[in-house]
Amino acid sequence: MNKDEFKDRLFDMLNETDDMPIEDIETDDRNNSFGIFLDDGTRFLIRVDKYCNM
């Protein structure tokens, strides 16, 4: 699986979950990252890097 496919699947999984109070997801393809904003004002940054090539 390449990095872009992984990012797409991760975004879909986060976007479709009802288990977390996600208010918004901002994508930054240039930096391979997602900004996750929760409804209580908490913010997280998820950065995706491919660790090794198998």
XYZ file of C-alpha atoms in Angstrom, residues 17-39:
23
model
C -16.483 7.143 12.996
C -19.188 7.922 15.523
C -16.965 6.847 18.448
C -15.081 10.152 18.687
C -16.524 13.658 18.910
C -14.777 14.954 15.756
C -15.999 18.380 14.723
C -13.699 18.902 11.737
C -10.797 17.340 9.857
C -8.390 19.531 7.904
C -6.076 17.844 5.436
C -2.650 19.101 4.430
C -1.471 16.878 1.565
C 1.727 18.860 1.102
C 2.822 17.976 4.653
C 1.087 14.567 4.733
C -0.918 15.510 7.797
C -4.411 15.803 9.215
C -5.628 18.355 11.752
C -8.298 16.746 13.923
C -10.586 19.145 15.797
C -12.809 17.748 18.537
C -16.024 19.359 19.721
